[in-house]
Coordinates of N, CA and C and ligand atoms in Angstrom, one line a residue:
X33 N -31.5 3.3 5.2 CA -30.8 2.9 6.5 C -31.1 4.0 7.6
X34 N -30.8 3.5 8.9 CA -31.4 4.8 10.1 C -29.9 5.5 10.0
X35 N -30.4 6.7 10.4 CA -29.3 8.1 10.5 C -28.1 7.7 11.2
X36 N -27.1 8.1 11.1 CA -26.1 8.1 12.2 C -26.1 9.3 12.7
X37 N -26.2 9.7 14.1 CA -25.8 10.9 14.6 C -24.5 11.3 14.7
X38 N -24.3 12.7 14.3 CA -22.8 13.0 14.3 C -22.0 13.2 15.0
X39 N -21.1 12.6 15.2 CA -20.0 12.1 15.6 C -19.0 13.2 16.4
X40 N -19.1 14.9 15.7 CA -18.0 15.3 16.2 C -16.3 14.7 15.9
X41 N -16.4 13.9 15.2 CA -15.3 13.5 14.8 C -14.8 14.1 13.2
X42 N -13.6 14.3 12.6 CA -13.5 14.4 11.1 C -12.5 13.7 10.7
X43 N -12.5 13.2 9.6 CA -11.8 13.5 8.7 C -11.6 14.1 7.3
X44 N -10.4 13.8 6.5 CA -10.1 15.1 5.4 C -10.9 14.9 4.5
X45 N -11.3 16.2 3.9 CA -13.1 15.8 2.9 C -12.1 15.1 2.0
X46 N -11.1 15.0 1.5 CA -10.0 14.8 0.1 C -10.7 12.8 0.0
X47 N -10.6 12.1 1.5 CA -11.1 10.9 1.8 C -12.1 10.6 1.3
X48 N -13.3 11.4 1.5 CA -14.6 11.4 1.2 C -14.7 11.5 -0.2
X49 N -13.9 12.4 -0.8 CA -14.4 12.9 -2.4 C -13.4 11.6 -3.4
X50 N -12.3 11.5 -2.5 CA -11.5 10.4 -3.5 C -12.9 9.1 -3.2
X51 N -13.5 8.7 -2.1 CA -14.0 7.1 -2.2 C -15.2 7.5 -3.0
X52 N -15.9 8.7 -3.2 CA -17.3 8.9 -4.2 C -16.6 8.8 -5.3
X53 N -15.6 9.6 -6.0 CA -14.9 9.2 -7.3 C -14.6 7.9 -7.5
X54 N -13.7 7.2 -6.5 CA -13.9 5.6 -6.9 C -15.4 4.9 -7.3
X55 N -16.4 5.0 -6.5 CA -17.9 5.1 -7.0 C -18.4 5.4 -7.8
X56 N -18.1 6.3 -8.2 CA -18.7 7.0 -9.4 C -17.8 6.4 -10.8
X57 N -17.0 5.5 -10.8 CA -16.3 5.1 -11.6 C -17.4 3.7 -12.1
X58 N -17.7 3.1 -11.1 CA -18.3 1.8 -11.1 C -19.8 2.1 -11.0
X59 N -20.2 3.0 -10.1 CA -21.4 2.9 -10.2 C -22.3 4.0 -11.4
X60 N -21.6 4.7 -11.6 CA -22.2 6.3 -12.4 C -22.5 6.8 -11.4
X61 N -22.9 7.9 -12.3 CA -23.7 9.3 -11.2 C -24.5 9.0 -10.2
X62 N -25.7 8.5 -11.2 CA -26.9 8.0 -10.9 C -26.7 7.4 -9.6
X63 N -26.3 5.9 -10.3 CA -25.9 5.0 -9.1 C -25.3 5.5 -7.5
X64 N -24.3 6.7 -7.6 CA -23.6 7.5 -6.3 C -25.0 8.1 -5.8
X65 N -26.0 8.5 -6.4 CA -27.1 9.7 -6.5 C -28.0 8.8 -5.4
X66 N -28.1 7.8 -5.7 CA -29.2 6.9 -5.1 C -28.3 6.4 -4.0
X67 N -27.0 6.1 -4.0 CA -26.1 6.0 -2.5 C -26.6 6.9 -1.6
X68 N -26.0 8.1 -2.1 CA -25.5 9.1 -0.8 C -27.8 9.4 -0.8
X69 N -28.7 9.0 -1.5 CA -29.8 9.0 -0.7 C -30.3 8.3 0.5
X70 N -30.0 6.9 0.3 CA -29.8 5.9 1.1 C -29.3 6.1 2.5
X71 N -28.4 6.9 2.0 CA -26.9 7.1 3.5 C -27.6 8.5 4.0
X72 N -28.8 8.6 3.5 CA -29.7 10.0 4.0 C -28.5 11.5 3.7
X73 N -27.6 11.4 3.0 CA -26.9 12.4 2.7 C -27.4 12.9 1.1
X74 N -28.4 13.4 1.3 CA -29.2 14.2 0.0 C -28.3 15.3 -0.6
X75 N -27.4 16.0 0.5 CA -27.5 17.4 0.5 C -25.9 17.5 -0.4
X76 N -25.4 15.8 -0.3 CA -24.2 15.6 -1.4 C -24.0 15.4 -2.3
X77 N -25.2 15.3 -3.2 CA -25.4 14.6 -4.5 C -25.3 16.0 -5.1
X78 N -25.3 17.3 -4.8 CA -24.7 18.0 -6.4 C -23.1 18.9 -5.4
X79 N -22.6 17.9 -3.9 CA -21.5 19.0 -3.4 C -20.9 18.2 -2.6
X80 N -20.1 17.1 -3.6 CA -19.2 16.3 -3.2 C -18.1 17.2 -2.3
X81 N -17.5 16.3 -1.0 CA -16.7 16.6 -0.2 C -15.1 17.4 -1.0
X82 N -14.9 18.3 -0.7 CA -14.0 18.9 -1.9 C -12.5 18.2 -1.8
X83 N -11.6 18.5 -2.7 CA -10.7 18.0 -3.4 C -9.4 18.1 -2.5
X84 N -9.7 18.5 -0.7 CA -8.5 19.4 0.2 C -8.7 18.4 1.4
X85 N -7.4 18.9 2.2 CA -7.0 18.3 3.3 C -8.1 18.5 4.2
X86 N -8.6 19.6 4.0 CA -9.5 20.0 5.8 C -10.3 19.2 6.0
X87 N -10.4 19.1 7.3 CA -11.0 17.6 8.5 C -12.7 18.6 8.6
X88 N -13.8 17.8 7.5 CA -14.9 18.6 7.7 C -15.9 17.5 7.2
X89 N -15.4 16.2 7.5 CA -16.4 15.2 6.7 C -16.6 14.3 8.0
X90 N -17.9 14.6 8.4 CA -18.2 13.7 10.0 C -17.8 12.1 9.6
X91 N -17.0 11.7 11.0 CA -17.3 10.1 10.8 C -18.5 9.3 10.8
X92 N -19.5 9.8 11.2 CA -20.9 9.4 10.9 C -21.5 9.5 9.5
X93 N -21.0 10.2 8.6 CA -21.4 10.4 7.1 C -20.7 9.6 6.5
X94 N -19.5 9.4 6.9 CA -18.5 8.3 5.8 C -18.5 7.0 6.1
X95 N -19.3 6.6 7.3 CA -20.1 5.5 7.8 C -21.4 5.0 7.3
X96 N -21.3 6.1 6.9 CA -23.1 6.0 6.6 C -22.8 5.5 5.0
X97 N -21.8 6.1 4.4 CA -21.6 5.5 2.9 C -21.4 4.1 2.6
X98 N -20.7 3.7 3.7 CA -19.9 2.0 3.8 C -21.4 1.7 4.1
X99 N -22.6 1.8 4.8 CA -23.7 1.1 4.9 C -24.1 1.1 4.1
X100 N -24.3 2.1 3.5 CA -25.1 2.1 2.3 C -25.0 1.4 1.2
X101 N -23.8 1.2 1.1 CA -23.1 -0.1 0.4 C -23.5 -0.9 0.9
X102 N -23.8 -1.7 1.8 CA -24.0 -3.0 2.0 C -25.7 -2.9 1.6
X103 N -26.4 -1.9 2.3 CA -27.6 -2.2 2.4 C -28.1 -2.1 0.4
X104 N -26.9 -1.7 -0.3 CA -27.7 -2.0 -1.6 C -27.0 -3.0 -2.6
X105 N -25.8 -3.5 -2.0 CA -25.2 -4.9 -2.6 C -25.1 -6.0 -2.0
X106 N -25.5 -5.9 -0.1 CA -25.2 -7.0 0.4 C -24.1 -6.6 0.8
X107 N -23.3 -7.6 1.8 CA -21.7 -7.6 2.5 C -21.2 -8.2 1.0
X108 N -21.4 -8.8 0.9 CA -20.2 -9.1 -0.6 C -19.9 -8.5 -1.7
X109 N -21.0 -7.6 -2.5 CA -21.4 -7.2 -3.3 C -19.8 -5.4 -2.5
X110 N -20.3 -5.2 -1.7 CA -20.5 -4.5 -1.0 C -19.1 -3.9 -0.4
X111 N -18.2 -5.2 0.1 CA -16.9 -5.5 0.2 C -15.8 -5.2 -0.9
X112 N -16.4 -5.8 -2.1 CA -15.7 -5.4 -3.5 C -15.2 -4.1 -3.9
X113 N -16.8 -3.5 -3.9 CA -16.5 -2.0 -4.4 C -15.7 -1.5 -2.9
X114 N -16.3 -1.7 -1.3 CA -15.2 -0.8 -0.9 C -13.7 -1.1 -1.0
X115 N -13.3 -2.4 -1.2 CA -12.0 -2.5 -1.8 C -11.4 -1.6 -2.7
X116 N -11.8 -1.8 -3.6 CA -12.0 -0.9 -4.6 C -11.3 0.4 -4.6
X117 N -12.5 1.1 -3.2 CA -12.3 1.7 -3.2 C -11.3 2.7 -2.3
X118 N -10.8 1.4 -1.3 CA -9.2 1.6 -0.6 C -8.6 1.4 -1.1
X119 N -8.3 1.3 -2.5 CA -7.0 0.9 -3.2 C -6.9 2.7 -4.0
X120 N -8.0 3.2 -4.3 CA -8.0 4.9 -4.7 C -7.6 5.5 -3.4
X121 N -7.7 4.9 -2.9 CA -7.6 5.9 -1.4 C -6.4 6.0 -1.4
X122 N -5.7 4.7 -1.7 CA -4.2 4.5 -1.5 C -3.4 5.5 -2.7
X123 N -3.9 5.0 -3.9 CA -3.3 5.5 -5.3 C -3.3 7.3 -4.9
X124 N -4.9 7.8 -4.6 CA -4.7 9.0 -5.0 C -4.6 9.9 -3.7
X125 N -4.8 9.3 -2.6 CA -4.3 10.2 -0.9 C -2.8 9.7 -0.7
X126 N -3.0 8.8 -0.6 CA -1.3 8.0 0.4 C -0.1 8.3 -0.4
X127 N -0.1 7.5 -2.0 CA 0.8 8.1 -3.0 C 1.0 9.1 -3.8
X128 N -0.6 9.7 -3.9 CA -0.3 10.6 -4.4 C -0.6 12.2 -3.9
X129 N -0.4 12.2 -2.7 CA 0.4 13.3 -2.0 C 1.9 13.0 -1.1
X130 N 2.3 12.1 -1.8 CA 3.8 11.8 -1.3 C 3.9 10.9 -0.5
X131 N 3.2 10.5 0.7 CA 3.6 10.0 1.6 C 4.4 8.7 1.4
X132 N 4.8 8.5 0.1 CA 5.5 6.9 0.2 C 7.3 7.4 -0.6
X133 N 7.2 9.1 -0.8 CA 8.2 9.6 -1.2 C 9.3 8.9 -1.0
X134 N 10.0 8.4 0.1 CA 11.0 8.1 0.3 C 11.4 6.6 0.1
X135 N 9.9 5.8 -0.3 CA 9.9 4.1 -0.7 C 10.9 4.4 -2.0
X136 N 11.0 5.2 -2.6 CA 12.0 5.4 -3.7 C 13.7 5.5 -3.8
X137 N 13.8 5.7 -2.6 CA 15.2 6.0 -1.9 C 16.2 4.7 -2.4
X138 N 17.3 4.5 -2.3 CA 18.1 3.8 -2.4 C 18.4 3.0 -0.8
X139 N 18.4 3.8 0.1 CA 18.0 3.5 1.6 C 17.1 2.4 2.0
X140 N 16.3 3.1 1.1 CA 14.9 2.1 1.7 C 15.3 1.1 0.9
X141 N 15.3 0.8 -0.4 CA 15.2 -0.4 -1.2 C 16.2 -1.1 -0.6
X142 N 16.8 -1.1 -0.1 CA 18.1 -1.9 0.3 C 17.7 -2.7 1.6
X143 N 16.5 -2.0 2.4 CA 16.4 -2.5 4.1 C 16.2 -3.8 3.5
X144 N 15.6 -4.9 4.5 CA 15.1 -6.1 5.1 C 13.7 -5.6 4.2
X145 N 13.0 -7.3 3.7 CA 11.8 -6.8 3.9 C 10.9 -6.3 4.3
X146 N 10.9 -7.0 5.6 CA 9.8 -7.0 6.5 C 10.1 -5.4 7.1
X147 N 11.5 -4.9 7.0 CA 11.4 -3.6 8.1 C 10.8 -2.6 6.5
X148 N 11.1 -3.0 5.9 CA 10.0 -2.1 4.5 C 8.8 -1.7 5.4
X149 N 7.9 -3.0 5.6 CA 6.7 -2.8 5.5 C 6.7 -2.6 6.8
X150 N 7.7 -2.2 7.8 CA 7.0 -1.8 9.0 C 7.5 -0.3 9.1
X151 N 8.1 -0.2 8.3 CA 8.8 1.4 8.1 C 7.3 2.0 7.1
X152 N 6.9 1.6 6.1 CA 5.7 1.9 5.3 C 4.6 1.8 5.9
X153 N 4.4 0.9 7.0 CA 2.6 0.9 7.8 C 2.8 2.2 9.0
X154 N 3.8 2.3 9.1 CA 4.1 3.5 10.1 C 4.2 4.9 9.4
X155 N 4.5 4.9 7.7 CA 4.4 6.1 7.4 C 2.4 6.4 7.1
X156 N 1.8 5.2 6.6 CA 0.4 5.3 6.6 C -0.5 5.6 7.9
X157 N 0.2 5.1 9.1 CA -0.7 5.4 10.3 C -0.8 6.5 10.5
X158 N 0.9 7.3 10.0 CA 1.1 9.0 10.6 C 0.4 9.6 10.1
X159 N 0.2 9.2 8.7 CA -0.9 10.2 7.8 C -2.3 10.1 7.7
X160 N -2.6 8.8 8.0 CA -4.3 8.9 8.5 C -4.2 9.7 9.2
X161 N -3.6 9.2 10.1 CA -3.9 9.5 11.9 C -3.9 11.6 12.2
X162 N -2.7 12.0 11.0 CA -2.8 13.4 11.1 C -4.3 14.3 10.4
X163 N -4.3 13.1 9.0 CA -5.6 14.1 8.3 C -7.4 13.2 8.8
X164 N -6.7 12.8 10.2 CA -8.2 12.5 10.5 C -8.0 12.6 11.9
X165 N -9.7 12.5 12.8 CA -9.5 12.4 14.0 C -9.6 11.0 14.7
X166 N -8.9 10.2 13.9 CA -8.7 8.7 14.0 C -7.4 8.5 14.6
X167 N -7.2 7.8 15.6 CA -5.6 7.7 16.3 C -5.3 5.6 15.6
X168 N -4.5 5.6 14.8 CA -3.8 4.7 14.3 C -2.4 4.5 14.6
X169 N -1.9 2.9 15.1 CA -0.8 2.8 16.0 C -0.5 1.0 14.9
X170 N 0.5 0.9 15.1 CA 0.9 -0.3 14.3 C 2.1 -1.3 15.6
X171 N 1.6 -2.4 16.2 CA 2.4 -2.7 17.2 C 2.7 -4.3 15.7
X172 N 4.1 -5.1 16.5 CA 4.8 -5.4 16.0 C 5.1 -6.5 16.6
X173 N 4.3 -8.4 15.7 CA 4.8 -9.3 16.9 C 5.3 -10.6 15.4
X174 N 6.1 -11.4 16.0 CA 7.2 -12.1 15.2 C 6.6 -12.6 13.9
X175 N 5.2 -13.1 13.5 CA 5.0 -13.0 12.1 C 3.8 -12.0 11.7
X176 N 3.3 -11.1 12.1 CA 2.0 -10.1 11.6 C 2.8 -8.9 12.4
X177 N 1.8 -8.1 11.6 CA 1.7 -6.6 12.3 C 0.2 -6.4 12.6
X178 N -0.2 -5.1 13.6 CA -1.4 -5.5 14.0 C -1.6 -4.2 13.7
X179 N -2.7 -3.5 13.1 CA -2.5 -2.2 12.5 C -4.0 -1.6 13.1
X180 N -3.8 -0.9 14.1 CA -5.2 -0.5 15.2 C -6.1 0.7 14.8
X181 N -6.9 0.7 14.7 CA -7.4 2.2 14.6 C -8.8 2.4 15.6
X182 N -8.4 3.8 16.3 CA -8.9 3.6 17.4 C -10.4 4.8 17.1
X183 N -11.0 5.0 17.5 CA -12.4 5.7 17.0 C -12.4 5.6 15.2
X184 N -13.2 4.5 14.8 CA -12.5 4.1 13.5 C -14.4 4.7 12.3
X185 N -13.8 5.4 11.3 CA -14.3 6.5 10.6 C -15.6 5.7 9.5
X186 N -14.9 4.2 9.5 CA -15.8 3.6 8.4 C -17.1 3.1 9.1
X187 N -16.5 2.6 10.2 CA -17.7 1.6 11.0 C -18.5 2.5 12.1
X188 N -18.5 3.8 11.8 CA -19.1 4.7 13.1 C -20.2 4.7 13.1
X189 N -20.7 4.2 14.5 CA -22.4 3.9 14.9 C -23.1 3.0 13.9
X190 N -22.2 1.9 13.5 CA -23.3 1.0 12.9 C -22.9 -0.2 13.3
X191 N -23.9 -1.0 13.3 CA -23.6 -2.4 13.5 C -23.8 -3.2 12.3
X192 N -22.8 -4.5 12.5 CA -23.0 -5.5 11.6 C -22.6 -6.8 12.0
X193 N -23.2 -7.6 11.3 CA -22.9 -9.1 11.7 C -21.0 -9.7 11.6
X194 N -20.7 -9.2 10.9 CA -19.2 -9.0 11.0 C -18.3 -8.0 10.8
X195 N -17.1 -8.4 11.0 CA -16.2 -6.8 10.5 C -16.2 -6.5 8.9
X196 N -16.5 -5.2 8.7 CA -17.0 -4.8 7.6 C -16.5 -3.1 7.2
X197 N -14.8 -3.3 7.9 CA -14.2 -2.0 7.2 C -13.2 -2.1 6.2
X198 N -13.7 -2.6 5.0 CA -13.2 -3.4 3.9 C -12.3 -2.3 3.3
X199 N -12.7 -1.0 3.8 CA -12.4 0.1 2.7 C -10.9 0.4 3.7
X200 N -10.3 0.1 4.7 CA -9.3 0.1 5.2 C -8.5 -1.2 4.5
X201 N -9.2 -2.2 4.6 CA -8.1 -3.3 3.9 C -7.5 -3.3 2.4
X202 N -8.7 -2.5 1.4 CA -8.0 -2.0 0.7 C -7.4 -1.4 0.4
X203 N -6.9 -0.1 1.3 CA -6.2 0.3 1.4 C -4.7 0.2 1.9
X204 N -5.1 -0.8 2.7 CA -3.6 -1.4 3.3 C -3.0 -2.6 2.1
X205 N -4.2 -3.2 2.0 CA -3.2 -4.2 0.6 C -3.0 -3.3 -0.6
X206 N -3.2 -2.8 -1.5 CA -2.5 -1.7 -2.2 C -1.3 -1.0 -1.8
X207 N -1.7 -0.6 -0.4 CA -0.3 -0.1 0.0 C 0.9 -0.5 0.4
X208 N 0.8 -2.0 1.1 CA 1.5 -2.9 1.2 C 2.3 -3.4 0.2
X209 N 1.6 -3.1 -1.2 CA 2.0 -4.4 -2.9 C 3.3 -2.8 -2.7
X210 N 2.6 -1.5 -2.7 CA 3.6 -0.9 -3.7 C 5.1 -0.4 -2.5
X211 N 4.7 -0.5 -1.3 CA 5.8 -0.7 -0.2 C 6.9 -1.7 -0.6
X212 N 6.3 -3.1 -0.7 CA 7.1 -4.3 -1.1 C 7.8 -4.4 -2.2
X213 N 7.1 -3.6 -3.3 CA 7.7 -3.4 -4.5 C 7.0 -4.5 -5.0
X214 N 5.5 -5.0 -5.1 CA 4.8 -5.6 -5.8 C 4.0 -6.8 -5.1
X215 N 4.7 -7.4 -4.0 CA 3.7 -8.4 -3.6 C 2.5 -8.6 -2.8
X216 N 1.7 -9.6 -2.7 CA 0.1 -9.4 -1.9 C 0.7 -10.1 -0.6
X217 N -0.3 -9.3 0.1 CA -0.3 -9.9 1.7 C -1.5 -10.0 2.0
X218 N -1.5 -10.8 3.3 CA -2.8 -11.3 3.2 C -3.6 -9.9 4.6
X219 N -4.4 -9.5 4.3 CA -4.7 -8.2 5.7 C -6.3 -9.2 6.1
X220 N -6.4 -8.8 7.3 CA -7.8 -9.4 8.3 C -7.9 -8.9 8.9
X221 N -9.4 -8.2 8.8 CA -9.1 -7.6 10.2 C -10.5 -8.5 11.4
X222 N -9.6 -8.4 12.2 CA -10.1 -9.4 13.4 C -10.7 -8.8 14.5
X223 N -10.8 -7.8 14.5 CA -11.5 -7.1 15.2 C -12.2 -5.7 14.8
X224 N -13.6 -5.4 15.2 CA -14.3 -4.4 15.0 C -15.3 -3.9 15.5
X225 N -15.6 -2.4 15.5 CA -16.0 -2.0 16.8 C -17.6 -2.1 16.4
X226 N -18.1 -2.1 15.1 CA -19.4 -2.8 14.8 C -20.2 -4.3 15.1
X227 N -19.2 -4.6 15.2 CA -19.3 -5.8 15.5 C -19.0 -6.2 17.3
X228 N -18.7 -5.5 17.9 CA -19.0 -4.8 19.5 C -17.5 -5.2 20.2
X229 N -16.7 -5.4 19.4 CA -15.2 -5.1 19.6 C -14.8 -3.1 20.4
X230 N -13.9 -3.1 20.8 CA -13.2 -1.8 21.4 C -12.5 -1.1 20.2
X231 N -11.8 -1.9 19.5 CA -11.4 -1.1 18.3 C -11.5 -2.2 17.2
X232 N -11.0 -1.4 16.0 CA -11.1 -2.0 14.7 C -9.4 -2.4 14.3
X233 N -9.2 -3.8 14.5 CA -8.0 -4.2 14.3 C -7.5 -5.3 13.4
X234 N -6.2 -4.7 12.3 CA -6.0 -5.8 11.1 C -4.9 -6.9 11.6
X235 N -4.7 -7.7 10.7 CA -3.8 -8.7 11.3 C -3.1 -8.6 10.0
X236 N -1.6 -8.3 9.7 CA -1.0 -8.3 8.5 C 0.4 -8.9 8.7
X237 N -0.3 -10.1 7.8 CA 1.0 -11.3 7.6 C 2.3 -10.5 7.0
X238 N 3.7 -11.1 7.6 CA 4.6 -10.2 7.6 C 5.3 -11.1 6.3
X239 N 5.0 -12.6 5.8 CA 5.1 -12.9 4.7 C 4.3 -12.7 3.2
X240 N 4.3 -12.8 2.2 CA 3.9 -12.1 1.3 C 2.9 -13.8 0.7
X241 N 1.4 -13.1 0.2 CA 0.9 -14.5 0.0 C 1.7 -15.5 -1.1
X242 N 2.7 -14.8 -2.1 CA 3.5 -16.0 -2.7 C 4.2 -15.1 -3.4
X243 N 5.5 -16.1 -3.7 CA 6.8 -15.2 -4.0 C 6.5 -14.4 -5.1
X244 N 7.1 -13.2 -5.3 CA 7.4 -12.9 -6.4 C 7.8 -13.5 -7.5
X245 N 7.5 -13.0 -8.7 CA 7.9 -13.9 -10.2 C 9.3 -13.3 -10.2
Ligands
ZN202 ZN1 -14.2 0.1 11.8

């Protein structure tokens, strides 16, 4: 695939090293080895982004990973694994550096549904939004939430024939099931700046795709 120029933008290498470990789960070494060639990031295959918060992983290189996935599975092929690999993102950044600490509360469990998940998409925007140079804002209309991200880290300088920042949706449905206390929602995102949109924007149904058992 052609280079992306860099961005000047970061986010936390911890992002970067959790979505290669999701990869390297499914694909092997190998398989990651021949990615990050693809995505012309040679210089990562023996010094994955390390294991910490600091903002040192250009948006143009973690862009360049999400192409590179497409360009070696196709959009479908391609969509899967980054799913995949938003739901690690979720398990091992969002929950497991606390940020959903307080979904444990007796407080919380008690609200409304729906203010669950608008109390939970507001704790995820604060924490992208702090360990990246991504500004994410969640506005609020009678059945969705619209969950925006504005200079967005997956789709930087690429184009595609549709929206194709799968690895946020995964992230938001994983994080959505364990906010709710288990159920799926449906996320879309409807707008994308690859696709020659202003920003990259989800649409998240404020009902759940079917009841709980
Ligand atoms: Zn995007």
């Amino acid at each position: 695939m052609k280079s992306i120029p860099k961005s000047g933008h970061y986010i936390a290498n911890k992002l970067g090293y959790v979505t290669l470990l999701s990869l390297v789960d499914v694909m092997g070494k190998n398989g990651v080895n021949a990615l990050l060639n693809l995505a012309n990031l040679r210089s990562w295959t023996n010094s994955y982004p390390s294991d910490t918060l600091e903002k040192h992983v250009d948006f143009a290189d973690y862009s360049a990973i999400n192409g590179a996935l497409d360009d070696m599975y196709g959009p479908r092929g391609a969509r899967g694994l980054a799913l995949r690999s938003g739901r690690a993102t979720f398990e091992i950044v969002l929950k497991g550096m606390g940020v959903f600490h307080s979904v444990g509360d007796f407080a919380f469990k008690i609200l409304p549904a729906q203010a669950k998940l608008k109390i939970g998409l507001g704790m995820v925007a604060r924490f992208l939004s702090q360990i990246s140079d991504q500004k994410i804002t969640i506005v609020e209309k009678p059945d969705h939430f619209i969950y925006t991200i504005e200079k967005c880290s997956v789709c930087w300088g690429r184009h595609t024939e549709g929206p194709t920042c799968n690895i946020a949706v995964g992230m938001l449905q994983a994080s959505l099931k364990w906010i709710s206390g288990g159920s799926e929602f449906n996320v879309v995102e409807t707008e994308c700046v690859a696709v020659g949109d202003k920003v990259c924007a989800f649409t998240i149904d404020k009902n759940p795709l079917e009841p709980k058992p």
